[in-house]
XYZ file of C-alpha atoms in Angstrom:
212
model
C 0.000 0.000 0.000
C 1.659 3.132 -0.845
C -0.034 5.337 1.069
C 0.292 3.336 4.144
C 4.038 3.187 3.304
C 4.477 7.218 2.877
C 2.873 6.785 6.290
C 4.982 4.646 7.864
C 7.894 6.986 6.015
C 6.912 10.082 7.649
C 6.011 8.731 11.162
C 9.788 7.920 11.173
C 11.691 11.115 13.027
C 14.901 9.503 11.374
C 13.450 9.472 8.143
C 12.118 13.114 8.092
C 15.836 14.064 9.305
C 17.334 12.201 6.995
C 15.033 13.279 3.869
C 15.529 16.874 4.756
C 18.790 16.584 4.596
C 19.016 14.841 1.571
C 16.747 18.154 0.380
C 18.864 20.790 2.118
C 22.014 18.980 0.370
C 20.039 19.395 -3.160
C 18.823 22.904 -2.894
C 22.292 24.097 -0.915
C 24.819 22.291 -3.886
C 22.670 24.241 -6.560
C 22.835 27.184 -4.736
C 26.891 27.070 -4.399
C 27.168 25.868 -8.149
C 24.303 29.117 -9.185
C 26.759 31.726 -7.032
C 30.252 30.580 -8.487
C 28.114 31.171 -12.277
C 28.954 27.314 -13.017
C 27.242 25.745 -15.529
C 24.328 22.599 -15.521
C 23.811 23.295 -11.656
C 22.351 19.977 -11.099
C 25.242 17.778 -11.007
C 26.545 19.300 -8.217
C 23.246 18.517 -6.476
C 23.999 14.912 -7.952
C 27.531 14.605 -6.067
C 25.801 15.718 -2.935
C 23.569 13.414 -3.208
C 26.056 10.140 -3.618
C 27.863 11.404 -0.601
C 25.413 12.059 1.861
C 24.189 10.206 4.605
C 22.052 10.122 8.014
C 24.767 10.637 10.506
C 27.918 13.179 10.545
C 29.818 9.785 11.144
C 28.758 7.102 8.388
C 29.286 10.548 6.195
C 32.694 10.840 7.299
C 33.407 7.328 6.909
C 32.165 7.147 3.772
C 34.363 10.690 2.332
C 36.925 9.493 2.156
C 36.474 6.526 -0.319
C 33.792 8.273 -2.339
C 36.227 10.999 -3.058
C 38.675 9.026 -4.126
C 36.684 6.975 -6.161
C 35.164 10.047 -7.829
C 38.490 11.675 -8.359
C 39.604 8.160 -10.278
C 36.301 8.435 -11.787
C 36.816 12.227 -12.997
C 40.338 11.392 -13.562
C 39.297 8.727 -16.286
C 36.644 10.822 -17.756
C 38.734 13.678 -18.702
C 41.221 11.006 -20.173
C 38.484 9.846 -22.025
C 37.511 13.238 -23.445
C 41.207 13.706 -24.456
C 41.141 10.619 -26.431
C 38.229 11.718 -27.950
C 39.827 15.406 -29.168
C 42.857 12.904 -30.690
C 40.003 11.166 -32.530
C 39.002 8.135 -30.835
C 35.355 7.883 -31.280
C 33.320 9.188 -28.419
C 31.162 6.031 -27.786
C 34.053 3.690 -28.046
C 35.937 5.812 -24.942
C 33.250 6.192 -23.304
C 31.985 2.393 -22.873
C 34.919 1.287 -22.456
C 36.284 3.426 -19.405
C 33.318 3.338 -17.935
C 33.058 -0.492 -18.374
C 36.326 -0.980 -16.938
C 35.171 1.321 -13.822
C 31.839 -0.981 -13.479
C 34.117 -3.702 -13.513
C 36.503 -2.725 -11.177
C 33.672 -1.469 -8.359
C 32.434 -4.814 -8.356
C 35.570 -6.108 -6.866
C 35.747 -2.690 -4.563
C 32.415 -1.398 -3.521
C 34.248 1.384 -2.237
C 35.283 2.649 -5.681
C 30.995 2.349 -6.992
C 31.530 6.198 -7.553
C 33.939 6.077 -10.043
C 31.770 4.733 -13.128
C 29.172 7.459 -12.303
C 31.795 10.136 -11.956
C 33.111 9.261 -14.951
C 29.680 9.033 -16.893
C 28.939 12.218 -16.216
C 32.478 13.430 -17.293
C 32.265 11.675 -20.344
C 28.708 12.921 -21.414
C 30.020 16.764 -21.252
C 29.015 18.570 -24.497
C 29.903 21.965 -26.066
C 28.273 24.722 -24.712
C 28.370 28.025 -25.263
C 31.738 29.561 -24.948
C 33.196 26.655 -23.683
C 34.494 23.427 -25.293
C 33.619 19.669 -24.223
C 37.452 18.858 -22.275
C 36.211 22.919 -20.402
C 33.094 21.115 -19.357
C 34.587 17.908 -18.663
C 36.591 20.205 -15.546
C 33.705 22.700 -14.603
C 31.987 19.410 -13.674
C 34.816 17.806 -11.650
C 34.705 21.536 -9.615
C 30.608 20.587 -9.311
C 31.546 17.060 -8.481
C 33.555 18.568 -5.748
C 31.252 21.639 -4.649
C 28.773 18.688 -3.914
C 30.397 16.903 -1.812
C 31.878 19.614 -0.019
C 28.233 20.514 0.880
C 26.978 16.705 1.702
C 29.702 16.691 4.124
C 28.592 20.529 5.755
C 25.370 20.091 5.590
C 25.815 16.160 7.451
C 27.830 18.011 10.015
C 25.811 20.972 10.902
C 22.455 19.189 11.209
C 23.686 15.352 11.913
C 22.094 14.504 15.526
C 22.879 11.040 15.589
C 24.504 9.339 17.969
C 23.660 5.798 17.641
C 26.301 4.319 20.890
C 25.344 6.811 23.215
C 21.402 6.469 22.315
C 21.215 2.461 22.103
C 23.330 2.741 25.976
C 20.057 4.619 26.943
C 17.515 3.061 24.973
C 18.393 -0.453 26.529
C 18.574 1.558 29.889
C 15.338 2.375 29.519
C 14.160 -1.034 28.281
C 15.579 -2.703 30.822
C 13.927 -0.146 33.509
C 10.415 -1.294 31.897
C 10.788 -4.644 32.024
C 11.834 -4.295 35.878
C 9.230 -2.182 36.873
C 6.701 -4.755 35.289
C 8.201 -7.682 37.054
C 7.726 -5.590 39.916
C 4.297 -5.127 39.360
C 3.526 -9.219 38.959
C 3.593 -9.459 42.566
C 1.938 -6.456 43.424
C -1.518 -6.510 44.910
C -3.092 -4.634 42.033
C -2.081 -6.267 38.630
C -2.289 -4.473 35.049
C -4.823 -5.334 33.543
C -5.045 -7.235 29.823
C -5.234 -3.738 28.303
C -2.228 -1.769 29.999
C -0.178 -5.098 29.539
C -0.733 -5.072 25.715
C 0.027 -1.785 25.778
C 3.843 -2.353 27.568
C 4.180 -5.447 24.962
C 3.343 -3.089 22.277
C 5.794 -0.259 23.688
C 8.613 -3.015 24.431
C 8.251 -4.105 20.548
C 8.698 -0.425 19.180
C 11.242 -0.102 21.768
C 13.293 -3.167 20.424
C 12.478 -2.154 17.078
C 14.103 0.964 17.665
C 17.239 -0.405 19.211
C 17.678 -2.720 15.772
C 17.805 0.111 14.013
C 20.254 1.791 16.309
C-alpha cells in the first residue's frame, strides 16, 4: 500500500531528518554551483547526493572513499575526453572506461563512484563559450562543490549518535521490564489492556534499538 508506506515513512523522526537533509544537500549544492556562475547546476546537487548520509559519522566514513573513487572516476573521464579530441570515437571511450570502472567497483564497492563520476564526465558537451574537455573540468569543480556541501550540511544538522542512544535506549528497556516484574507481585495487577500496551511499547522499543 503506498499510502500506508508514505505513512509509515513520515512517522519515522529519522526518516524526516534524513530526507531533509538529503533536500537541504540538493537545494544548498545548486545554490553554491548558481553563485560561483557554473554551468548545468544539477550535477553538483547529484555529487551531494552520492555522498550524503544520516549521521555526521557514516558521512565521514564514507568521504573518504567516495572521493577518491570520484576523483579516479573524474580522472578517467577527462582522459576519455582527451582521447576523444585525438580522434578516438566518443562512444568507443566512453563504454569502455566506464566499463572498466563498473568492472573494477564490483571487486571494490568502495570505488561504486567512479563509473558514475566518470559518466557524467564523459557525457560533457559543447556549450556556449566553452568546449567539451572545459566542461569535462567545470563538472569535476561541481563534483567537488557537492560533496563539499553533503559533508557541511551532514555536520551541521547530523544529531545522531547511535552508541550513546542504544546505551540509553536499553537503559530504559531494561527499567520497563523491571518495573513490570515488579508489578507481577503487586496486589493490584495491570490489567489485559495496559499489559498489551507495555508489549506493544517493548516491541517499538526493540524495534528501535535494531535500528540503532
Amino acid at each position: 500500500n503506498p499510502v500506508a508506506g508514505v505513512r509509515k515513512f513520515l512517522q519515522s523522526p529519522e526518516n524526516r531528518h534524513h530526507g531533509l537533509q538529503m533536500a537541504s544537500a540538493v537545494v544548498l549544492a545548486y545554490l553554491v554551483s548558481w553563485l560561483a556562475g557554473l554551468p548545468e547546476h544539477f550535477w553538483a546537487a547529484m555529487s551531494a547526493l552520492i555522498v550524503i548520509r544520516p549521521s555526521m559519522a557514516s558521512t565521514f566514513d564514507a568521504a573518504f572513499d567516495r572521493v577518491r573513487a570520484t576523483l579516479l572516476g573524474a580522472a578517467c573521464g577527462l582522459l576519455g575526453v582527451g582521447l576523444a579530441r585525438f580522434g578516438i570515437a566518443s562512444l568507443v571511450s566512453t563504454l569502455g572506461i566506464v566499463a572498466v570502472l563498473a568492472f573494477v567497483s564490483a571487486a571494490k564497492p568502495n570505488l561504486r563512484s567512479a563509473p558514475m563520476a566518470a559518466l557524467i564526465i564523459l557525457s560533457s558537451t559543447d556549450i556556449a563559450g566553452h568546449s567539451a574537455l572545459q566542461v569535462a573540468f567545470l563538472r569535476v569543480i561541481q563534483i567537488a562543490i557537492g560533496v563539499v556541501v553533503a559533508l557541511a550540511i551532514s555536520k551541521a544538522s547530523s544529531r545522531y549518535r547511535a552508541a550513546d542512544r542504544l546505551n540509553a535506549g536499553c537503559a530504559r528497556l531494561l527499567r520497563g521490564a523491571a518495573t513490570r516484574m515488579a508489578q507481577t507481585g503487586a496486589p493490584t495487577r495491570p490489567t489485559d489492556a495496559q499489559a498489551e500496551r507495555a508489549g506493544e511499547e517493548a516491541r517499538r522499543a526493540l524495534s528501535r534499538l535494531a535500528a540503532l
